[in-house]
Coordinates of C-alpha atoms in Angstrom, one line a residue:
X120 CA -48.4 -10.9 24.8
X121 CA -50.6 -10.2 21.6
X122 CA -53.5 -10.0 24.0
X123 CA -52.2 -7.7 26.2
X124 CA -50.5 -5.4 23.8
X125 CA -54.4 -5.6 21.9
X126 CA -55.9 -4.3 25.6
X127 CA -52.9 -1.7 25.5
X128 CA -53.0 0.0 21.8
X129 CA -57.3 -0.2 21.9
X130 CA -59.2 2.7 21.9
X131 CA -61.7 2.1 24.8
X132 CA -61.6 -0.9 26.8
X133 CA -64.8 -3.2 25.9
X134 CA -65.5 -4.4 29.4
X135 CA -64.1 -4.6 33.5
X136 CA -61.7 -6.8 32.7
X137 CA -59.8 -5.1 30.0
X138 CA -60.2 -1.9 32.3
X139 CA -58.3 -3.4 34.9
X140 CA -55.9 -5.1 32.9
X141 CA -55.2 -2.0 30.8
X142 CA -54.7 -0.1 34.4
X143 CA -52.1 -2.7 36.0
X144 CA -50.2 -2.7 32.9
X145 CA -50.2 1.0 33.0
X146 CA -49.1 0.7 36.7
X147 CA -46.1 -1.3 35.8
X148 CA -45.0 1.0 32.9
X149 CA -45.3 3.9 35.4
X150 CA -43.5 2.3 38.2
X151 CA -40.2 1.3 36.2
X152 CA -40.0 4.9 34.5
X153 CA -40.2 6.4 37.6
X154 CA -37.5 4.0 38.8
X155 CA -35.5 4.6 35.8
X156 CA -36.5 8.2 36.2
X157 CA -35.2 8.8 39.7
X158 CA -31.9 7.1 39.5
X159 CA -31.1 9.4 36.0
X160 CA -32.3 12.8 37.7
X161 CA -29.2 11.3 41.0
X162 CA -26.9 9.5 39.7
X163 CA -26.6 10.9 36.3
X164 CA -27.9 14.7 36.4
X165 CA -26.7 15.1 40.0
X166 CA -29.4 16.7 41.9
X167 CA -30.5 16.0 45.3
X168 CA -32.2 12.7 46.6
X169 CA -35.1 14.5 47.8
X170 CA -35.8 16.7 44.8
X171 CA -35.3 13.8 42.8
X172 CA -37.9 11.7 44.6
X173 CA -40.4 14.4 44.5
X174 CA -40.0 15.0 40.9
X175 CA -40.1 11.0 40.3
X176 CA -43.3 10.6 42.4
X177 CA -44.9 13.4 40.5
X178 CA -44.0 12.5 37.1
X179 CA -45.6 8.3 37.8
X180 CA -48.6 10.1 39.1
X181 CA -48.9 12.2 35.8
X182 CA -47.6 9.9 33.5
X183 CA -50.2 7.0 34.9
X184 CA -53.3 9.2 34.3
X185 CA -52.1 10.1 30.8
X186 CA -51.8 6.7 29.7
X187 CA -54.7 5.4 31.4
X188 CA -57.2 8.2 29.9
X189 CA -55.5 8.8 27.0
X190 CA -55.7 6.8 24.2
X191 CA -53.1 8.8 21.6
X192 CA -50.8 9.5 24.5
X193 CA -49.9 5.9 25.0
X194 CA -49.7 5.9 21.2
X195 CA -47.3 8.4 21.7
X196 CA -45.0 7.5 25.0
X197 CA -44.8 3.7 23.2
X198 CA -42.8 5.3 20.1
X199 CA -40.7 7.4 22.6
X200 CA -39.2 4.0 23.3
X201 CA -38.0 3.2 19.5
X202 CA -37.0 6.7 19.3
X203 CA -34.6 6.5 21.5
X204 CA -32.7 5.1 18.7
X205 CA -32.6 7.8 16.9
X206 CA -30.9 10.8 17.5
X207 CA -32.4 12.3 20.0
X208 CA -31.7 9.2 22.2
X209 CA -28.1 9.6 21.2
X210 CA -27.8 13.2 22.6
X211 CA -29.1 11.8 25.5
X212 CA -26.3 9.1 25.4
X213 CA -23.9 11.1 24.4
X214 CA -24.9 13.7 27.3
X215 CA -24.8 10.9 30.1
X216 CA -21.4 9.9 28.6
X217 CA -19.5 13.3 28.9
X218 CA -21.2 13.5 32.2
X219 CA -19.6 10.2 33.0
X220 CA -16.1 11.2 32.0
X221 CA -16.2 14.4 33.3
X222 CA -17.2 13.7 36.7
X223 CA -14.9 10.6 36.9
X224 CA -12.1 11.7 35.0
X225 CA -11.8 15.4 35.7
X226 CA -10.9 14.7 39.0
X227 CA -8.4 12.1 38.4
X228 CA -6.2 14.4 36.2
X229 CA -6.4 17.1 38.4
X230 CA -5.2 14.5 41.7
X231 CA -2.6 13.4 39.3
X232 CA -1.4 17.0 38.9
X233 CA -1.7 17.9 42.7
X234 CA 0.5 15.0 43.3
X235 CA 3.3 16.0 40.6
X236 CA 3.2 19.6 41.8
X237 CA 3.6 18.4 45.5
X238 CA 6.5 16.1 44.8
X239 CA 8.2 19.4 43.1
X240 CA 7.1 21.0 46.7
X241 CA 9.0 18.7 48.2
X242 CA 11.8 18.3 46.0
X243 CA 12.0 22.1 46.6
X244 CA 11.9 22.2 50.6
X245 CA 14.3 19.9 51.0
X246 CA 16.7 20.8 48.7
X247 CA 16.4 24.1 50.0
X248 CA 16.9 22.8 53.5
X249 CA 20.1 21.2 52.7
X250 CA 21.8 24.3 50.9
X251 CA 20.8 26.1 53.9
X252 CA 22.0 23.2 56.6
X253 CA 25.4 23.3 54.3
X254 CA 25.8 27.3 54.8
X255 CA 26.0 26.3 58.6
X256 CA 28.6 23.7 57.8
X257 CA 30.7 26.4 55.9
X258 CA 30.4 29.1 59.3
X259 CA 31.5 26.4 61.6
X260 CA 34.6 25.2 59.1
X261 CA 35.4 29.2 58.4
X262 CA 35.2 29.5 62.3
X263 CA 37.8 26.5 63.6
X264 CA 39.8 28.0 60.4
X265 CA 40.1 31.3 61.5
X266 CA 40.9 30.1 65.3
X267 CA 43.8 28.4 63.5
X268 CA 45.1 31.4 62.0
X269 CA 44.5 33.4 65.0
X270 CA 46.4 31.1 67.2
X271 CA 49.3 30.5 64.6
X272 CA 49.5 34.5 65.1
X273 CA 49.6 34.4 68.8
X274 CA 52.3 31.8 68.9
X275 CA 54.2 34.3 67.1
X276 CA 56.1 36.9 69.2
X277 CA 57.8 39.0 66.4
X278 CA 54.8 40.3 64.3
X279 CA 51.5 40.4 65.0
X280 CA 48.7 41.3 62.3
X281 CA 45.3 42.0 62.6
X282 CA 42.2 40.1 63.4
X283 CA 42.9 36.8 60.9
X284 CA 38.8 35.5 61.4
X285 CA 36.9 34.8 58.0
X286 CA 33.8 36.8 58.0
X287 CA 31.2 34.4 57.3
X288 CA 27.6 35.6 56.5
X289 CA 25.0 33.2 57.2
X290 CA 21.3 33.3 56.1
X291 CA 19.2 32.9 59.2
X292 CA 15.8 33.5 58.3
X293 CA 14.8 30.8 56.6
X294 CA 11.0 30.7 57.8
X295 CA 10.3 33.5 55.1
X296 CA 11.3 31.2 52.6
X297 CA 8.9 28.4 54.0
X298 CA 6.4 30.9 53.9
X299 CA 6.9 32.4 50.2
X300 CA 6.6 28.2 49.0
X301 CA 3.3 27.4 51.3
X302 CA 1.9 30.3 50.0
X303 CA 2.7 29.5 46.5
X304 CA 1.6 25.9 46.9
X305 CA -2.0 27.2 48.7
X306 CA -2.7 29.3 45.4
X307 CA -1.6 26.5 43.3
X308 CA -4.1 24.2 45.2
X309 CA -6.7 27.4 45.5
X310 CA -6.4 27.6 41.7
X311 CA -6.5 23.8 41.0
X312 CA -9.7 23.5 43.0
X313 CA -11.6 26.5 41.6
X314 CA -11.1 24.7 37.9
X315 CA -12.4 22.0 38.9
X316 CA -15.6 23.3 40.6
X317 CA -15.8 25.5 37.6
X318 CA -15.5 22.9 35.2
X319 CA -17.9 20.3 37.1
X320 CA -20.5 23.2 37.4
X321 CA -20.4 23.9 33.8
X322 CA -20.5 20.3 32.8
X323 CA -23.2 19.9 35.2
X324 CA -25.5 22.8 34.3
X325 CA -25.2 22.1 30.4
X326 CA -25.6 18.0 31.1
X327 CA -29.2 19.5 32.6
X328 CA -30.0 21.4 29.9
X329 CA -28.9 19.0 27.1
X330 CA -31.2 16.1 28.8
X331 CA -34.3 18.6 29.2
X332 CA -34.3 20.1 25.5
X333 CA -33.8 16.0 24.7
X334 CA -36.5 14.8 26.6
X335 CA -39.0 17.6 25.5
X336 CA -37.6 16.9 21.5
X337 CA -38.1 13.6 22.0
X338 CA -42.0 13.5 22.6
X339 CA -42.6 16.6 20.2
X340 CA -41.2 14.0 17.5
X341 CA -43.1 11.3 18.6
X342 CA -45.8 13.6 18.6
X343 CA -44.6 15.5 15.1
X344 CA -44.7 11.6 13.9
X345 CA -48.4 11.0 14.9
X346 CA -49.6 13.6 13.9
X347 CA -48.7 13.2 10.3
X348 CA -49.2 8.9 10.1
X349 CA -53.1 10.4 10.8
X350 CA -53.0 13.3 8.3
X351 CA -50.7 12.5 5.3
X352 CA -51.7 9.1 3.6
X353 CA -48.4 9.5 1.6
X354 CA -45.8 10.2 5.0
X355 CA -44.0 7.1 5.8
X356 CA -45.9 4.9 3.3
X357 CA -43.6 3.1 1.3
X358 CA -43.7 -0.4 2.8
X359 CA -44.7 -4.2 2.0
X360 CA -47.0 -5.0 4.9
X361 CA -49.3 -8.0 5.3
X362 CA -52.4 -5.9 4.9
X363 CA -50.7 -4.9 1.3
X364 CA -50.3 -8.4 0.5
X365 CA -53.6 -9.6 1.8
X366 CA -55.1 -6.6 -0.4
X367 CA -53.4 -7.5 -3.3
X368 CA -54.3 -11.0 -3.0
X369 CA -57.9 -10.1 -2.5
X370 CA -58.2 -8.2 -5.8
X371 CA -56.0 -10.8 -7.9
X372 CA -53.3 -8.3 -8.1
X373 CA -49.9 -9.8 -6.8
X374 CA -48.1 -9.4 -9.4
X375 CA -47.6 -6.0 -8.3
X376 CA -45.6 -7.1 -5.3
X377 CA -43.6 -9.5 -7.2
X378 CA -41.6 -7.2 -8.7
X379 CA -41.5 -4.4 -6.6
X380 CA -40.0 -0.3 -7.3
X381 CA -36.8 0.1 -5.6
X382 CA -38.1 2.5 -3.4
X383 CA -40.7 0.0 -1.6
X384 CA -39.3 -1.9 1.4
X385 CA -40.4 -4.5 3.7
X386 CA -41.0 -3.2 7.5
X387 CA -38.7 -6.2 8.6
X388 CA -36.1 -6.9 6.6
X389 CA -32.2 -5.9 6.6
X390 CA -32.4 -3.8 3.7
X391 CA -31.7 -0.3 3.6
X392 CA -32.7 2.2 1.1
X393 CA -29.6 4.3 -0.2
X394 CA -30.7 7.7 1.4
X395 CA -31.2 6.2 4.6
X396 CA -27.4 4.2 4.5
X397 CA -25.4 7.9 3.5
X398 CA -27.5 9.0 6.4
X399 CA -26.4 6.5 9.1
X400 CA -22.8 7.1 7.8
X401 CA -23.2 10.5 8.1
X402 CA -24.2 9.9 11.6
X403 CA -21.5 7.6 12.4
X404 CA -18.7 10.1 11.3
X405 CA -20.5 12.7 13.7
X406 CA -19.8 10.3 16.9
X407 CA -16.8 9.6 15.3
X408 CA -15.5 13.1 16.3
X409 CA -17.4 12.6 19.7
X410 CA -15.5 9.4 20.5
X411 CA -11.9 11.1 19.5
X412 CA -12.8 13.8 21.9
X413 CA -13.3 11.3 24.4
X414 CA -10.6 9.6 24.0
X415 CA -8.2 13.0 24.4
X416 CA -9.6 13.2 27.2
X417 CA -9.1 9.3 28.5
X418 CA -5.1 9.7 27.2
X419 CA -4.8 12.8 29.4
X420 CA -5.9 10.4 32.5
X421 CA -3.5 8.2 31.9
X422 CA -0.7 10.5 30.8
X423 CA -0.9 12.5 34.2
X424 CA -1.3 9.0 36.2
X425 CA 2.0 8.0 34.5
X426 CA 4.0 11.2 35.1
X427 CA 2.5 11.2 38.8
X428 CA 3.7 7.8 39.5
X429 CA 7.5 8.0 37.8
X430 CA 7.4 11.4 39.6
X431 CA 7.0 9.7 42.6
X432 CA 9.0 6.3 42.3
X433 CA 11.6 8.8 41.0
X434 CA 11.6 11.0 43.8
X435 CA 12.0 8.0 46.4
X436 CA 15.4 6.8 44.4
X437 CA 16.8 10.2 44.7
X438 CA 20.4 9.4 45.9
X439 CA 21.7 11.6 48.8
X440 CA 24.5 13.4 47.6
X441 CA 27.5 13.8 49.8
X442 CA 29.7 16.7 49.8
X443 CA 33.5 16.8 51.6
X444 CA 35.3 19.9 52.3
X445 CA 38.7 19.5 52.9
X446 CA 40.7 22.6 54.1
X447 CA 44.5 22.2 54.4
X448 CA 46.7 25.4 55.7
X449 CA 50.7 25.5 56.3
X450 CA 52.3 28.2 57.8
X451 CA 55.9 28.9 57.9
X452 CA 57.8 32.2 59.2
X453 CA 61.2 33.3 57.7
X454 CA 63.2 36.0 59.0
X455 CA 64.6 38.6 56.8
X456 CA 64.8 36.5 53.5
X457 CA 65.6 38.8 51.2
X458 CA 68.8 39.3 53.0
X459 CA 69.8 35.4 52.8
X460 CA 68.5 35.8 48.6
X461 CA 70.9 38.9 48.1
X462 CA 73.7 37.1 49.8
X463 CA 73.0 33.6 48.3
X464 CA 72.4 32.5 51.2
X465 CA 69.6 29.0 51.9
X466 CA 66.7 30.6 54.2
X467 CA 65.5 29.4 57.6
X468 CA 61.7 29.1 57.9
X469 CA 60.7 28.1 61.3
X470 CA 57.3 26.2 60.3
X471 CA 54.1 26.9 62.8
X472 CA 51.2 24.9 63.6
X473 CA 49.6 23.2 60.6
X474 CA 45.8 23.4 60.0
X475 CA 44.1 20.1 57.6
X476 CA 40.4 19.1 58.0
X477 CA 37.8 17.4 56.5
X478 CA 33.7 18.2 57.1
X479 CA 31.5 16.2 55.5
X480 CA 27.6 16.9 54.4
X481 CA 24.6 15.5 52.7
X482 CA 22.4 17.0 50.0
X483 CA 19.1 15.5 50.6
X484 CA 16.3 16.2 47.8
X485 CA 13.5 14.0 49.2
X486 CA 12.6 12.7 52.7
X487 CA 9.5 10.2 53.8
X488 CA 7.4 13.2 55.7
X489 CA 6.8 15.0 52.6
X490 CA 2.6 15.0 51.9
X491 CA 2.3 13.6 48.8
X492 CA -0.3 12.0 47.9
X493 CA -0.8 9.3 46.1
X494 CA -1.0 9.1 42.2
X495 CA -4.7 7.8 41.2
X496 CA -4.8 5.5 38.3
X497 CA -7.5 5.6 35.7
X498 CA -10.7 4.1 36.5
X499 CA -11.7 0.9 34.3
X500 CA -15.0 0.9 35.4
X501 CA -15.5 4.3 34.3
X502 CA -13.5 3.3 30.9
X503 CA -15.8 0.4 30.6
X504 CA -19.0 2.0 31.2
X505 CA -17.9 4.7 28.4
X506 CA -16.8 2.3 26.2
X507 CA -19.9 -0.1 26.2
X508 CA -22.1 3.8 25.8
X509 CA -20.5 4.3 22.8
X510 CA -20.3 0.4 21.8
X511 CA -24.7 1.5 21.7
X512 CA -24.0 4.6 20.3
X513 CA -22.7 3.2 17.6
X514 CA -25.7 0.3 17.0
X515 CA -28.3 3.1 17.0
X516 CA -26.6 4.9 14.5
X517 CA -27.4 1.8 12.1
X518 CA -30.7 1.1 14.3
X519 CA -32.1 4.5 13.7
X520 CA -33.6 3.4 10.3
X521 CA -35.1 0.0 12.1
X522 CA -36.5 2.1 14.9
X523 CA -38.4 4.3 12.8
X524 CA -40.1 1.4 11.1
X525 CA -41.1 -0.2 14.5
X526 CA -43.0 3.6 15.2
X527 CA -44.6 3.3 12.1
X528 CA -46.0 -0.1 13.0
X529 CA -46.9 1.0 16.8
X530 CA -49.2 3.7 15.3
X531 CA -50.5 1.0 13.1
X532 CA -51.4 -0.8 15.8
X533 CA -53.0 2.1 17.7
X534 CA -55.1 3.3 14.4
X535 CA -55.8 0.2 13.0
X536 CA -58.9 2.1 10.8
X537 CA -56.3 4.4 9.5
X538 CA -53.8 1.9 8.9
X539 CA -56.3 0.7 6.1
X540 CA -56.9 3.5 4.8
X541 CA -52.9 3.9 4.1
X542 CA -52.9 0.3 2.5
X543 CA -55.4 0.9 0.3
X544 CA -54.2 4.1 -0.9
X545 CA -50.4 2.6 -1.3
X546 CA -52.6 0.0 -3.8
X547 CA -53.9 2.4 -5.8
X548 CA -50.7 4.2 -6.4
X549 CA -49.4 0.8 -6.9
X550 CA -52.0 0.1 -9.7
X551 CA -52.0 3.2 -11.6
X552 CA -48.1 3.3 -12.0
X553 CA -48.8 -0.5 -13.2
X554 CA -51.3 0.7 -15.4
X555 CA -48.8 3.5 -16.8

């Protein structure tokens, strides 16, 4: 591996044989990426296969020339790598995560939501099917009522009054009513469906932009990075590396390294300077806000899957509620009775035919042809994949300083000449503090 990475970070090849080592392992960086890159332009930024496999092609093609010819460019796309730790490469995380939810979880709220508003669809129907059935109930009892009256008055032969039928109104049209509640539940779906192209759109567009201004940021600060390791001795130069030691050894002066200022650091330990920890906690409190955003939207997935499915398990144990009409009627005929009351005398009524019924009817607020559809639960997958995205999140938050150490030592690799000259000038800014 030291080998190879030598071949890799020199300048010009020394003979065949680095050439076409250098060019394979150029080959093999440019195939993955464009791998890598294909399946992020699909499956994550959404666009079309075949726009995504041009764009793949053309970008290995590109990318394999640049870092065969060019020496400072493969300087440059090897710190992209470690930069992705920083926080650029956590926009980019953070971009593919929203992209994630959104995608996934949008559209199970919104299925949720269909499905509670259909069960109050059919809750509605039916209910209003049953009031109307139970309007035709009442017309047929106000009908054999009324015969009864009217055929206790034709048994009579003394008096006759008029017409005894109930007038009983019923509503007949009910086809406008099932055409005022598909209508509403078609712009209820119309409206539902519109948000959510709208919202996946949006999502979709910004996601685009978000990874574009990332990708570009991230190799202008790679770039912004080289360019001043090779033009400011004092950028970035604050660490114990083995060419410091070696140096100070050379000259007899360890004794500087022994005791060390607080503000040198060793490019591989744990230890982290006190601007850069308030930084990474500053960071942290930043995706902190990010993450309780997320999760809103995660508890709004579940709370629509749960009042979906208690809306339907509810609706199916709606009891059918009976209703009884009972209609009793006596009629009796007396004749002359206020003469018997002046006289003191007990009445005769002559009783007629009696009249007692009972109709029965059912209330029914559900029934099994309804079109519900189902509630959708939450997807764990999705959940999990979120949740391990932020579980790295998180690490390059505390990475970030780590990552920017390991760019400092690819250029030094890379410039190896310059890399001296930034030792040797740490040593003399050593010395003369000593010496002060």
């Amino acid at each position: 591996m030291a080998d190879l990475w030598w071949v890799y970070s020199k300048p010009v090849p020394a003979d065949g044989r680095e050439l076409w080592t250098l060019f394979l392992q150029c080959s093999c960086i440019t195939a993955v990426i464009g791998g890598l890159f294909y399946n992020w332009m699909f499956a994550s930024l959404e666009y079309s296969w075949h726009f995504s496999i041009a764009m793949s092609i053309s970008f290995s093609l590109l990318l394999l020339l640049t870092l065969f010819l060019v020496h400072p460019a493969r300087c440059v796309f090897s710190m992209i790598m470690p930069t992705l730790g920083t926080k650029q490469g956590r926009k980019l995380l953070l971009s593919t995560c929203i992209m994630i939810a959104v995608v996934n979880i949008t559209p199970n709220i919104i299925s949720n939501i269909k499905t509670i508003l259909q069960v109050i669809k059919c809750i509605c129907k039916n209910s209003s099917d049953s009031l109307l059935n139970s309007t035709a109930l009442l017309e047929r009892a106000s009908r054999e009522f009324g015969d009864a009256i009217q055929e206790t008055v034709h048994s009579s032969t003394i008096y006759r009054p008029m017409n005894g039928r109930f007038q009983f109104s019923l509503l007949q049209n009910t086809s406008l009513i099932y055409k005022q509640m598909s209508l509403a539940g078609e712009k209820i779906s119309r409206d539902f469906l519109s948000v959510e192209v709208l919202v996946k759109d949006s999502v979709r567009v910004g996601n685009r932009l978000i990874a574009g201004f990332s990708m570009l940021y991230l190799s202008f600060e790679s770039i912004w990075y080289l360019k001043n390791y090779l033009t400011n001795l004092r950028f970035d130069n604050f660490y114990i590396t083995k060419n410091l030691e070696r140096l100070a050894v050379d000259r007899k002066a360890a004794h500087l390294l022994v005791g060390p200022s607080k503000n040198l650091l060793r490019p591989t330990g744990l230890k982290l300077s006190r601007e850069e920890l308030m930084l990474c906690l500053m960071q942290a409190m930043l995706l902190t806000v990010a993450l309780m955003l997320m999760l809103v939207v995660v508890a709004m997935d579940h709370f629509a899957f749960s009042v979906a499915d208690t809306a339907l398990r509810k609706a199916a144990q709606f009891s059918v509620v009976p209703v009884n009409l009972h209609i009793k009627y006596k009629a009796k005929i007396g004749i002359l009775p206020f003469l018997f009351k002046v006289f003191g005398l007990p009445s005769e009524e002559l009783p007629l035919q009696d009249f007692e019924k009972n109709y029965h009817h059912h209330l029914i607020f559900s029934s099994a042809h309804c079109r519900i559809s189902p509630a959708v639960p939450p997807n764990r997958s999705v959940l999990l994949v979120v949740g391990l995205l932020f579980c790295i999140l998180y690490s390059t938050v505390f990475l970030e300083t780590y990552a920017r150490r390991l760019c400092r030592k690819i250029a030094a690799s890379f410039f190896q000449n310059w890399e001296e000259k930034r030792v040797l000038y740490l040593y003399r800014k050593l010395s003369k503090r000593q010496k002060k």
